[in-house]
Coordinates of C-alpha atoms in Angstrom, one line a residue:
X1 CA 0.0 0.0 0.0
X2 CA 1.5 3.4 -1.2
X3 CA 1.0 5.8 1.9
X4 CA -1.3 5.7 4.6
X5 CA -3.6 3.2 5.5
X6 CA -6.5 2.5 8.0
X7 CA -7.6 -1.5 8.6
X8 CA -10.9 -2.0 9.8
X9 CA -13.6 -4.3 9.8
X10 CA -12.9 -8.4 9.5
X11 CA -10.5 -10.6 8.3
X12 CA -11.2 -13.2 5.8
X13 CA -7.7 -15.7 5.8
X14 CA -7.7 -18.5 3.6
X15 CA -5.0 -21.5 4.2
X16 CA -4.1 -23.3 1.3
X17 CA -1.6 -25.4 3.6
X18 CA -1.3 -26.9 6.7
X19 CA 0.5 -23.8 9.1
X20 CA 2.2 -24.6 12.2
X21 CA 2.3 -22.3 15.6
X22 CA 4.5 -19.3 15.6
X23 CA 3.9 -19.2 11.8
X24 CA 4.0 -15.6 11.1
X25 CA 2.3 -14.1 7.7
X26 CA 2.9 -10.1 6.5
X27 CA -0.5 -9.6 4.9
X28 CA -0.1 -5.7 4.0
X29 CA 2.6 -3.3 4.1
X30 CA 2.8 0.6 3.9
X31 CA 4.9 3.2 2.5
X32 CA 3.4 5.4 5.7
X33 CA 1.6 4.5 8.5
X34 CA -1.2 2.8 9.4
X35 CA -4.0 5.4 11.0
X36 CA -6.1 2.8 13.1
X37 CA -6.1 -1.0 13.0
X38 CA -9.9 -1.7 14.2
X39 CA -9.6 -5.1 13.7
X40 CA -10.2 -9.0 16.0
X41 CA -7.7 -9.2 17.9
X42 CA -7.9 -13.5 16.8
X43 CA -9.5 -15.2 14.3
X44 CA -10.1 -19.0 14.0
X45 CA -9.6 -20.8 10.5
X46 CA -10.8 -24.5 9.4
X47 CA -8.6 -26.1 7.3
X48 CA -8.0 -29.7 6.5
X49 CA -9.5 -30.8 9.4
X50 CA -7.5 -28.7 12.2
X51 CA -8.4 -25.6 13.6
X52 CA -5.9 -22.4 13.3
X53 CA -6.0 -19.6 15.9
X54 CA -4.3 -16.2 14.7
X55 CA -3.6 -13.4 16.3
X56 CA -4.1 -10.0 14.3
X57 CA -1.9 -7.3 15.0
X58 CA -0.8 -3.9 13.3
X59 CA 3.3 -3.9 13.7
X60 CA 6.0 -1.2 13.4
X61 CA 3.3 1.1 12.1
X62 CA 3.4 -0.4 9.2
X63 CA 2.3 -4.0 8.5
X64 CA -0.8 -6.2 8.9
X65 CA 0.2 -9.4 10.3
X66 CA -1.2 -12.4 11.1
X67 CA 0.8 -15.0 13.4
X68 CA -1.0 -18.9 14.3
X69 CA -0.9 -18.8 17.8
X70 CA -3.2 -22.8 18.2
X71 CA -3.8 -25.4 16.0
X72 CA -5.6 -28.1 17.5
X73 CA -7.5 -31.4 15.7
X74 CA -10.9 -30.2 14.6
X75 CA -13.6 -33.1 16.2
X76 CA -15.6 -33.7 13.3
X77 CA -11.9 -35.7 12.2
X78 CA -12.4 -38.3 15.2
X79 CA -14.4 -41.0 13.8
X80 CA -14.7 -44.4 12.5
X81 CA -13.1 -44.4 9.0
X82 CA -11.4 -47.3 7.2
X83 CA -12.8 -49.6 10.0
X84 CA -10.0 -52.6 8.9
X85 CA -7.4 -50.3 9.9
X86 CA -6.6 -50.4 13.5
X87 CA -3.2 -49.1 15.6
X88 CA -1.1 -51.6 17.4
X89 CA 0.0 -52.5 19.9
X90 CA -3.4 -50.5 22.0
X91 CA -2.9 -49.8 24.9
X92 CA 1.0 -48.7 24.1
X93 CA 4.0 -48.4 26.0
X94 CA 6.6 -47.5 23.5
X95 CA 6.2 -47.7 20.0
X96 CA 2.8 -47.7 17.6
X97 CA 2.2 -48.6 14.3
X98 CA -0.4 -48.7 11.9
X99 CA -1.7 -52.1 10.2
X100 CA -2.0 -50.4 6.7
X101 CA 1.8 -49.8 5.6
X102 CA 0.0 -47.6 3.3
X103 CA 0.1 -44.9 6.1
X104 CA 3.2 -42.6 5.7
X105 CA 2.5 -39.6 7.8
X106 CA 0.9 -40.4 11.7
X107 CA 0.8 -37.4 13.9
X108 CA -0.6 -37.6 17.5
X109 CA -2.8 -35.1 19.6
X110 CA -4.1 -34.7 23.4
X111 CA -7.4 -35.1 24.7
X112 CA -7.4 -31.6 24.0
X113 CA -6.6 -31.6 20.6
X114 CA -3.0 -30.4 20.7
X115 CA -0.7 -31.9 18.6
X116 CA 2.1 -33.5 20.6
X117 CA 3.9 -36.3 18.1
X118 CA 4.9 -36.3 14.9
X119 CA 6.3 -38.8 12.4
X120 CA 7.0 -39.5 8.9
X121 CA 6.4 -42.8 9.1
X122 CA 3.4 -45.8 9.8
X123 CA 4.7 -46.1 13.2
X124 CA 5.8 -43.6 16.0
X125 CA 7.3 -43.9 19.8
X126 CA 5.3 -43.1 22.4
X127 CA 7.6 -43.7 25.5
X128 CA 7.8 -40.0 25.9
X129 CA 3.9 -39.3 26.2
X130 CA 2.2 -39.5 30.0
X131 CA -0.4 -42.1 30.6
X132 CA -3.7 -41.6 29.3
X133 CA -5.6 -41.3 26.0
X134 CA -4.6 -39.8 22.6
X135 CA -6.1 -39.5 19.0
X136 CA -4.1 -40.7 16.2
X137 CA -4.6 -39.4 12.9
X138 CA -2.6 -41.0 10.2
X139 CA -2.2 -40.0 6.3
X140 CA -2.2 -42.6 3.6
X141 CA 0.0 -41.8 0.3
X142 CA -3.4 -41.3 -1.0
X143 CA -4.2 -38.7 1.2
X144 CA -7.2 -40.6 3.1
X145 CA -7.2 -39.8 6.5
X146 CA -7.8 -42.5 9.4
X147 CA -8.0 -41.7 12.8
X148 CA -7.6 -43.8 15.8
X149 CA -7.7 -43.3 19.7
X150 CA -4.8 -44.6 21.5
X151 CA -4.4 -45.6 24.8
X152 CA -0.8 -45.3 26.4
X153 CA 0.1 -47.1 29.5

């Protein structure tokens, strides 16, 4: 934006990837300053299945940025899908796997829906997780999504 600018109003983001927290994205820029930035201080997305939280902030008197501050598993993902696919061992003390090799991404989230494991595999250690119950959500190289709960001992 050449000059002065004013933000007001709401903010429509669109994610055409999956962001991760303390992802940090410089929407508008000024040549001056920015008059008054009337805008949510947070705004929640959808996207493939996880929610995004940002925060909205006016910086250095000159930028629109938006920074993900939460992503957590959206709930309409926890459900029965590909019902011959099942995690093993369950209940878990150190590693998990997948039955469908197929699977080549698994990440793992709290009760809560925080993410907490990661792994580019079918299988993933768990040793370092507390006791209780998880959601798994693994990715097939087709991009189908199954997700499972887990129980770790």
């Amino acid at each position: 934006i050449q000059g002065n600018a004013s933000f007001e109003g709401d903010v429509e983001i669109t994610l055409g990837f999956d962001a991760t927290v303390n992802d940090e994205f410089i929407v508008a820029t000024t040549t001056g300053t920015i008059g008054s930035c009337n805008l949510p201080a947070t705004k929640i997305v959808n996207f493939n299945g996880f929610l995004y939280e940002f925060s909205i902030a006016c910086r250095n008197n000159d930028e629109l940025v938006l920074t993900v501050i939460s992503e957590t598993l959206g709930l309409e993902n926890i459900e029965d899908n590909s019902a011959h696919v099942s995690l093993f061992p369950n209940p878990a003390n150190d590693v998990m796997s997948f039955s469908d090799t197929s699977i080549n991404e698994v990440t793992v989230f709290d009760i809560n829906g925080r993410k907490v494991l990661y792994s580019q595999s079918n299988s993933i250690s768990v040793n370092s997780l507390s006791k209780g119950v998880y959601i798994v959500k693994g990715i097939t190289a087709d991009n189908i999504s199954i997700t499972r709960k887990l129980i770790k001992n």
